[in-house]
Amino acid sequence: MVNGIRTETPTTTAEVAQVLRSAATDGARVLVRGAGTTLHWGGSPSHVDIELDTRGLTGVVAHEPGDLVATVRAGTRLVEFQEALGEAGQRLSLSAGSPEATVGGVLASGETGPLRLRHGAGRDLLIGVEFVRADGVVARSGGRVVKNVAGYDLGKVLCGSYGTLGVITTATFRLHPRPRARAWVVADVPTLSQLDAPLRAAATSTVAPSAVEVDLPGSGDTVATLAVMIEGSPAGVDARCAALQQVLRGSATSTTPPEWWGRYPFGPADVALRLSVGVAALPAAIAQLRSAAGADVPVRGSAGVGVVHATLPGDLSGDALRDTVTTARTGTESAGSVIVLAAPPHLRDSLDLWGPVPGLDLMQRMKAQFDPDGRFVSGRFVGGI
Amino acid sequence: MSASTQVTVLWGPIALAGRPEPSNDQTMRTAAPAPALTRLAGRLRSELGSGSVITDEAARRTYECDGLTHYRSVPALVVLPDDAAGVQAVVRACHELGVPWVARGAGTGLSGGALPVADGVLIVTSRMRRVLELDLVNAVAVVEPGVANLAISQAVAAEGWFYAPDPSSQQVCTIGGNVAENSGGAHCVKYGFTVHHVIGMEVCTPAGELVWLGGRHADPPGYDLRGVFIGSEGTLGVATKVAVRLLRRPEAVVTLLAAFRTVADAGAATSAIIAAGLTPAAAEIMDALAIQAAERAVACDYPAGAGAVLIVELDGPAIEVEQEESTVRDLCQAAGAFEIRVAADSVERAEIWKGRKSAFAAVGRISPDYIVQDGVIPRTALAKVLAEIDALAAAAGIRVANVFHAGDGNLHPLVLYDAAVTGALAAAEEVSGAILDLCVSHGGSITGEHGVGVDKAAKLPRMFGPDDLDTMQLVRCAFDPRGLANPGKVFPTPRLCGEQPRHRSAGDATEAAARRVGIEAW
């Protein structure tokens, strides 16, 4: 018990349900967490009585290599799951910012990784889910086959929901074969304004890259680095990298990723932003953010899908941060979004973390249906949900 | 009285495709509009123009069913809006007057998802066919819901782009219908379904509000309502604008046809291809009976003596496709293929696909009537399930032709029968239903792409428990607490939405009773 907060670590779905039923009896508010690597994302939680730690729900339930499908308990670390899949030459095409991150946490926080360009986000790979509702009822949707349109796909709304609709207990994924070979074509881009052409050329190239990532460190000699991951057969990867090098001037091929690959540009004490725009609008959006911040802030991420992360210093004043975010959002409302993923507690409470949220009214109604008593703590998600 | 109970009575005994039964049952009877509908028709004529509102019975009757012609119900009113504002006007009016409504695209659905409600409005999107925006630098197209699936690819083909989902009805089926059904197609084993390619939609909610779910870019803030709306079969609202992701055409495409003595061999070849780490763009199997039908219908000239053919399409960078082709050839031969053909060009590719694409309709050449089933099994259970289907069919004395997306275990058994023979339909339906039970018992699904609609609503509890279905309907309650959007579809039992029970006056009760028997005059 810390600060009056009780931690529960259920090891089965039935125990999760029991925790929630008792919480309902006691009128206790529950914060759902995995490893906590993204627990500081979103707004400040209103009031927490119970931390429901999912890390007791571990293990691979089923893995059928011939079907390219596996079921895993939500508290299992993603990297551990990947190791198990790797033994069969397969993978889940999803990665997280931290090796500690749990499968359920990655889904609930909506974290994605570089492979998103080719294979989509977590919600695209999740084919079945079991979760516990706020009232302790256990529910499932989807199934164990990739192609399935029976019933509503509740996995979609649980992904990226920050644990506000239910506790994910088990997830079933579609898998992909691990490629036999891979390599990175890396190009330095001398100015931000020169990023657009090579970025779009790479993202839409018929060499079919698996990932197109960008890093703009904001300091030092390098302005921007574009890194393109190619996966396939050994001979195919060689030839495709060579072909891409013809397109990306001054590029080189490496069999190892750049050191920044798959990492966020921010640390836990920084203000973390996510920019999502059309690929062609990305350089201008980055320029606008930097102009708003009055500094070349670090930017990194999945440029090939138009989603990057950016860092603002955590010691900004509240006013300065608010102005920066507001200015960065100006003009992007219809074409993109600028979300404050995380900010130190003293800053986030006076900040609109999300910007405009189309469909917010429907989202509030979803929350009211799934959690009418506000069992899951409010405040972290859009509209104060 | 719930909506679904009302319509159950109206749907009642089924009328058979192409063989209208004598209209002595309630199915063929037109439920005439209640006073609310008379008011509604007048209001919509003034808001949308009289040319957009159809009340003539013969004209309404042309919309009485979708591609699943077993179920028929003439809508009280048909409205053809020109744009999103028109859709909104209809839905808002329905909301205010408490009238149920159903949205319909091209009507190619095979689960009765667009079956009208006899005392409701049918909103047809066929006039909403504009491509609103082609934003190729961002690889996005924004279209109206009535745009045909194939028209999107055609609009961007010259620039080297395409829209990936390709249901076999793609020449006519609409993108709005694809959104409702989360349509797939032969190539979804590699490319995924509608939900992976529609990045946002403007939808009209059952309350008559236009709102964007998702958007033109990834990760808009909040719940992924786009994701749950897609595939909700018109029960959460109707899409009025659709933003789709476009893909670059792959550098190379190879289409290969391998002929086997048995379906089991063709299935084993598919498993070997997947086990080798390949992700074919398509992997389709037809059995002897399906081949026989296709030969009669389109003379596809598949290898003589084939007990099964496997069509494999590979696409991607040329150098990878070349190696994969060689691997696939080897694996097919090892699995017992006695002939392998590779299309040398797009004409030959079309030749190979011709038999497969015509398969459903072609079965009409070998049987007066048939049921198209849609079920999914784990790919590894393929051989076992096909043997069990054979046994089922043999025991019932019924022929079943098998056509399926082998790459993802999506079976389309075609259960053949002759409706002129007493009891044949019932026997065919029993086999068809038993096939779904097989799919579920092997850990699969009752539908891979055709949807639940009205046809399989009663079967959904075979896959999901009461708590699962109750939870899914929480979404319905958030979007449509009164259950006006496509009532009676998907869920066998509507959920009460936890709001104040809808007030019912004595007049309402009379109206409801009249709707049940469909006797009120226009």
Short mmCIF file of C-alpha atoms in Angstrom, two decimals, chain A residues 5-280:
data_model
loop_
_atom_site.label_atom_id
_atom_site.label_comp_id
_atom_site.label_asym_id
_atom_site.label_seq_id
_atom_site.Cartn_x
_atom_site.Cartn_y
_atom_site.Cartn_z
CA ILE A 5 -3.16 2.95 -3.11
CA ARG A 6 -3.54 -0.80 -2.97
CA THR A 7 -1.88 -2.92 -5.64
CA GLU A 8 -3.58 -6.04 -6.91
CA THR A 9 -1.68 -8.52 -9.05
CA PRO A 10 -4.18 -11.07 -10.32
CA THR A 11 -2.81 -14.14 -12.09
CA THR A 12 -5.95 -15.27 -13.87
CA THR A 13 -8.81 -13.66 -15.73
CA ALA A 14 -11.14 -14.82 -12.96
CA GLU A 15 -9.00 -12.99 -10.41
CA VAL A 16 -9.09 -9.81 -12.51
CA ALA A 17 -12.87 -10.11 -12.53
CA GLN A 18 -12.86 -10.62 -8.76
CA VAL A 19 -10.75 -7.48 -8.21
CA LEU A 20 -13.17 -5.44 -10.28
CA ARG A 21 -16.25 -6.88 -8.59
CA SER A 22 -14.85 -6.08 -5.15
CA ALA A 23 -13.86 -2.64 -6.34
CA ALA A 24 -17.44 -2.11 -7.42
CA THR A 25 -18.68 -3.17 -4.00
CA ASP A 26 -16.24 -0.82 -2.31
CA GLY A 27 -16.75 2.03 -4.76
CA ALA A 28 -12.99 1.97 -5.39
CA ARG A 29 -11.34 3.54 -8.45
CA VAL A 30 -9.02 1.29 -10.42
CA LEU A 31 -5.95 2.19 -12.45
CA VAL A 32 -4.99 -0.59 -14.86
CA ARG A 33 -1.29 -0.95 -15.52
CA GLY A 34 1.26 -3.25 -17.06
CA ALA A 35 4.96 -2.53 -16.63
CA GLY A 36 4.17 1.15 -16.33
CA THR A 37 6.45 2.20 -19.18
CA THR A 38 3.73 4.46 -20.60
CA LEU A 39 1.74 4.97 -17.42
CA HIS A 40 2.80 8.63 -17.36
CA TRP A 41 1.19 9.13 -20.78
CA GLY A 42 -2.04 11.10 -20.89
CA GLY A 43 -3.56 13.33 -18.28
CA SER A 44 -3.34 13.08 -14.52
CA PRO A 45 -5.48 10.28 -13.12
CA SER A 46 -8.21 11.70 -10.93
CA HIS A 47 -8.05 9.44 -7.90
CA VAL A 48 -6.64 5.97 -7.54
CA ASP A 49 -7.64 3.42 -4.90
CA ILE A 50 -6.38 0.28 -6.59
CA GLU A 51 -3.61 -0.31 -9.07
CA LEU A 52 -4.49 -3.41 -11.03
CA ASP A 53 -1.11 -4.70 -12.18
CA THR A 54 -1.51 -7.13 -15.07
CA ARG A 55 2.00 -8.54 -14.85
CA GLY A 56 0.74 -11.63 -13.06
CA LEU A 57 -1.09 -12.66 -16.25
CA THR A 58 1.77 -14.27 -18.09
CA GLY A 59 2.51 -16.89 -20.66
CA VAL A 60 1.85 -17.93 -24.20
CA VAL A 61 -1.49 -19.73 -24.22
CA ALA A 62 -1.25 -21.14 -27.73
CA HIS A 63 0.96 -20.81 -30.76
CA GLU A 64 0.13 -22.64 -33.94
CA PRO A 65 2.96 -21.89 -36.38
CA GLY A 66 1.07 -23.39 -39.33
CA ASP A 67 -1.73 -20.90 -38.78
CA LEU A 68 0.59 -17.94 -38.04
CA VAL A 69 -1.52 -17.20 -34.97
CA ALA A 70 -0.69 -17.04 -31.27
CA THR A 71 -2.54 -16.27 -28.05
CA VAL A 72 -0.75 -14.66 -25.12
CA ARG A 73 -1.72 -13.41 -21.67
CA ALA A 74 -1.66 -9.66 -21.47
CA GLY A 75 0.94 -9.25 -18.73
CA THR A 76 3.59 -11.09 -20.72
CA ARG A 77 6.48 -8.87 -21.77
CA LEU A 78 6.35 -8.25 -25.51
CA VAL A 79 10.02 -9.15 -25.97
CA GLU A 80 9.49 -12.42 -24.13
CA PHE A 81 6.57 -13.22 -26.41
CA GLN A 82 8.74 -12.41 -29.42
CA GLU A 83 11.40 -14.81 -28.19
CA ALA A 84 8.86 -17.61 -27.97
CA LEU A 85 7.59 -16.87 -31.47
CA GLY A 86 11.12 -16.62 -32.79
CA GLU A 87 11.72 -20.25 -31.95
CA ALA A 88 9.28 -21.06 -34.74
CA GLY A 89 10.80 -18.49 -37.08
CA GLN A 90 7.88 -16.12 -36.57
CA ARG A 91 7.22 -12.74 -35.03
CA LEU A 92 4.52 -10.32 -34.00
CA SER A 93 5.17 -7.29 -36.20
CA LEU A 94 4.92 -4.89 -33.29
CA SER A 95 7.47 -3.32 -30.97
CA ALA A 96 7.51 -1.02 -27.96
CA GLY A 97 9.70 1.73 -26.61
CA SER A 98 10.81 -0.33 -23.62
CA PRO A 99 11.87 -3.97 -23.23
CA GLU A 100 9.77 -4.09 -20.08
CA ALA A 101 6.53 -3.25 -21.89
CA THR A 102 3.77 -5.85 -21.64
CA VAL A 103 1.60 -7.01 -24.51
CA GLY A 104 -1.51 -5.56 -22.88
CA GLY A 105 0.21 -2.28 -22.13
CA VAL A 106 1.44 -1.90 -25.69
CA LEU A 107 -2.07 -2.48 -27.00
CA ALA A 108 -3.77 -0.19 -24.50
CA SER A 109 -1.30 2.65 -25.01
CA GLY A 110 -1.38 2.29 -28.79
CA GLU A 111 2.38 2.03 -29.08
CA THR A 112 3.57 0.95 -32.49
CA GLY A 113 6.97 0.40 -33.99
CA PRO A 114 8.79 0.81 -37.29
CA LEU A 115 7.12 -2.24 -38.87
CA ARG A 116 3.85 -0.37 -38.87
CA LEU A 117 4.43 0.76 -42.45
CA ARG A 118 4.24 -2.81 -43.71
CA HIS A 119 2.11 -4.59 -41.14
CA GLY A 120 -0.01 -1.97 -39.42
CA ALA A 121 -0.46 -1.05 -35.78
CA GLY A 122 -1.36 -3.30 -32.85
CA ARG A 123 -5.05 -3.02 -33.61
CA ASP A 124 -4.36 -4.34 -37.13
CA LEU A 125 -2.55 -7.41 -35.79
CA LEU A 126 -4.92 -8.21 -32.94
CA ILE A 127 -7.47 -10.77 -34.14
CA GLY A 128 -9.07 -11.72 -30.87
CA VAL A 129 -9.25 -10.37 -27.36
CA GLU A 130 -10.53 -11.36 -23.96
CA PHE A 131 -11.05 -8.59 -21.44
CA VAL A 132 -12.79 -7.84 -18.19
CA ARG A 133 -15.35 -5.09 -18.05
CA ALA A 134 -15.58 -2.54 -15.30
CA ASP A 135 -18.38 -4.57 -13.70
CA GLY A 136 -16.23 -7.72 -13.65
CA VAL A 137 -17.94 -9.40 -16.59
CA VAL A 138 -15.51 -11.29 -18.83
CA ALA A 139 -16.05 -10.70 -22.55
CA ARG A 140 -14.43 -11.76 -25.79
CA SER A 141 -14.51 -10.62 -29.37
CA GLY A 142 -12.81 -11.77 -32.55
CA GLY A 143 -11.31 -15.23 -32.46
CA ARG A 144 -8.35 -17.38 -33.42
CA VAL A 145 -8.56 -17.02 -37.19
CA VAL A 146 -7.25 -14.06 -39.16
CA LYS A 147 -10.28 -13.72 -41.37
CA ASN A 148 -13.39 -13.26 -39.28
CA VAL A 149 -16.21 -10.74 -39.42
CA ALA A 150 -18.52 -12.29 -36.83
CA GLY A 151 -19.75 -9.70 -34.34
CA TYR A 152 -18.26 -6.34 -33.45
CA ASP A 153 -14.48 -6.13 -33.27
CA LEU A 154 -14.03 -4.78 -29.76
CA GLY A 155 -10.27 -5.21 -29.93
CA LYS A 156 -10.17 -2.12 -32.10
CA VAL A 157 -11.58 0.17 -29.42
CA LEU A 158 -9.52 -1.39 -26.65
CA CYS A 159 -6.34 -0.62 -28.55
CA GLY A 160 -5.20 2.85 -27.61
CA SER A 161 -7.94 3.18 -24.97
CA TYR A 162 -5.53 3.64 -22.04
CA GLY A 163 -7.37 1.03 -20.01
CA THR A 164 -10.51 3.14 -19.78
CA LEU A 165 -12.94 0.58 -21.22
CA GLY A 166 -11.75 -2.72 -19.80
CA VAL A 167 -8.78 -4.82 -18.69
CA ILE A 168 -7.26 -6.78 -21.56
CA THR A 169 -6.43 -10.23 -20.20
CA THR A 170 -5.61 -12.28 -23.30
CA ALA A 171 -4.72 -11.27 -26.85
CA THR A 172 -4.63 -13.32 -30.03
CA PHE A 173 -2.49 -12.04 -32.88
CA ARG A 174 -1.81 -12.71 -36.48
CA LEU A 175 1.91 -13.36 -36.90
CA HIS A 176 4.38 -13.01 -39.73
CA PRO A 177 7.33 -15.14 -40.74
CA ARG A 178 10.66 -13.70 -39.70
CA PRO A 179 12.46 -12.54 -42.83
CA ARG A 180 15.53 -14.48 -43.84
CA ALA A 181 17.49 -11.29 -44.36
CA ARG A 182 17.23 -7.60 -43.71
CA ALA A 183 19.20 -4.44 -44.17
CA TRP A 184 18.89 -0.70 -43.79
CA VAL A 185 19.41 1.91 -46.44
CA VAL A 186 20.39 5.09 -44.61
CA ALA A 187 20.55 8.54 -46.13
CA ASP A 188 21.52 11.88 -44.66
CA VAL A 189 19.15 14.66 -45.63
CA PRO A 190 20.91 18.04 -45.54
CA THR A 191 17.89 20.24 -44.80
CA LEU A 192 14.37 19.70 -43.53
CA SER A 193 12.95 21.12 -46.72
CA GLN A 194 14.75 18.41 -48.67
CA LEU A 195 13.12 15.60 -46.69
CA ASP A 196 9.89 15.41 -48.64
CA ALA A 197 11.10 13.90 -51.93
CA PRO A 198 13.25 11.05 -50.56
CA LEU A 199 10.71 10.28 -47.84
CA ARG A 200 7.85 9.82 -50.27
CA ALA A 201 10.06 8.03 -52.76
CA ALA A 202 11.06 5.54 -50.07
CA ALA A 203 7.60 5.09 -48.55
CA THR A 204 5.96 4.34 -51.89
CA SER A 205 8.85 2.55 -53.55
CA THR A 206 8.22 -0.74 -55.31
CA VAL A 207 11.21 -2.17 -53.44
CA ALA A 208 8.52 -2.57 -50.78
CA PRO A 209 10.27 -1.44 -47.60
CA SER A 210 9.13 -2.80 -44.24
CA ALA A 211 9.81 0.48 -42.44
CA VAL A 212 10.69 4.07 -43.26
CA GLU A 213 11.90 5.99 -40.23
CA VAL A 214 13.39 9.42 -39.78
CA ASP A 215 15.57 11.00 -37.12
CA LEU A 216 16.07 14.73 -36.72
CA PRO A 217 18.25 15.08 -33.64
CA GLY A 218 17.94 18.88 -33.48
CA SER A 219 21.59 19.36 -32.64
CA GLY A 220 24.97 18.28 -33.94
CA ASP A 221 26.02 18.01 -37.57
CA THR A 222 23.17 15.87 -38.82
CA VAL A 223 19.93 17.60 -39.77
CA ALA A 224 17.94 14.54 -40.73
CA THR A 225 18.57 10.87 -41.32
CA LEU A 226 16.20 8.73 -43.31
CA ALA A 227 16.49 5.01 -42.68
CA VAL A 228 14.64 2.41 -44.71
CA MET A 229 14.43 -1.22 -43.65
CA ILE A 230 14.24 -3.85 -46.36
CA GLU A 231 13.31 -7.44 -45.51
CA GLY A 232 13.21 -10.55 -47.65
CA SER A 233 15.51 -13.18 -49.11
CA PRO A 234 19.26 -12.57 -48.89
CA ALA A 235 19.64 -12.00 -52.64
CA GLY A 236 16.45 -9.99 -52.80
CA VAL A 237 17.44 -7.68 -49.96
CA ASP A 238 20.82 -6.98 -51.58
CA ALA A 239 19.26 -6.13 -54.91
CA ARG A 240 16.45 -4.06 -53.43
CA CYS A 241 18.83 -2.07 -51.25
CA ALA A 242 20.97 -1.38 -54.28
CA ALA A 243 17.90 -0.23 -56.19
CA LEU A 244 16.83 2.03 -53.35
CA GLN A 245 20.30 3.50 -53.08
CA GLN A 246 19.90 4.67 -56.67
CA VAL A 247 16.85 6.63 -55.57
CA LEU A 248 18.18 7.99 -52.28
CA ARG A 249 21.22 10.05 -53.16
CA GLY A 250 24.23 9.66 -50.90
CA SER A 251 22.74 6.68 -49.10
CA ALA A 252 24.54 3.62 -47.81
CA THR A 253 23.39 0.12 -46.89
CA SER A 254 23.99 -1.36 -43.48
CA THR A 255 23.13 -4.72 -41.98
CA THR A 256 22.51 -3.11 -38.62
CA PRO A 257 19.97 -0.44 -37.76
CA PRO A 258 20.94 3.11 -36.78
CA GLU A 259 21.35 3.36 -33.00
CA TRP A 260 18.18 5.45 -32.73
CA TRP A 261 16.02 2.88 -34.54
CA GLY A 262 12.78 2.13 -32.72
CA ARG A 263 13.54 4.47 -29.81
CA TYR A 264 11.58 7.49 -28.74
CA PRO A 265 13.37 10.84 -28.95
CA PHE A 266 12.18 11.72 -25.44
CA GLY A 267 12.96 10.56 -21.93
CA PRO A 268 10.56 10.14 -19.01
CA ALA A 269 11.06 13.72 -17.77
CA ASP A 270 10.50 15.41 -21.13
CA VAL A 271 7.38 16.68 -22.76
CA ALA A 272 6.56 14.05 -25.38
CA LEU A 273 4.58 14.94 -28.49
CA ARG A 274 3.14 12.86 -31.30
CA LEU A 275 2.55 14.43 -34.69
CA SER A 276 0.29 12.59 -37.11
CA VAL A 277 -0.19 14.04 -40.59
CA GLY A 278 -0.22 12.98 -44.20
CA VAL A 279 3.24 11.85 -45.31
CA ALA A 280 3.58 14.77 -47.71
#
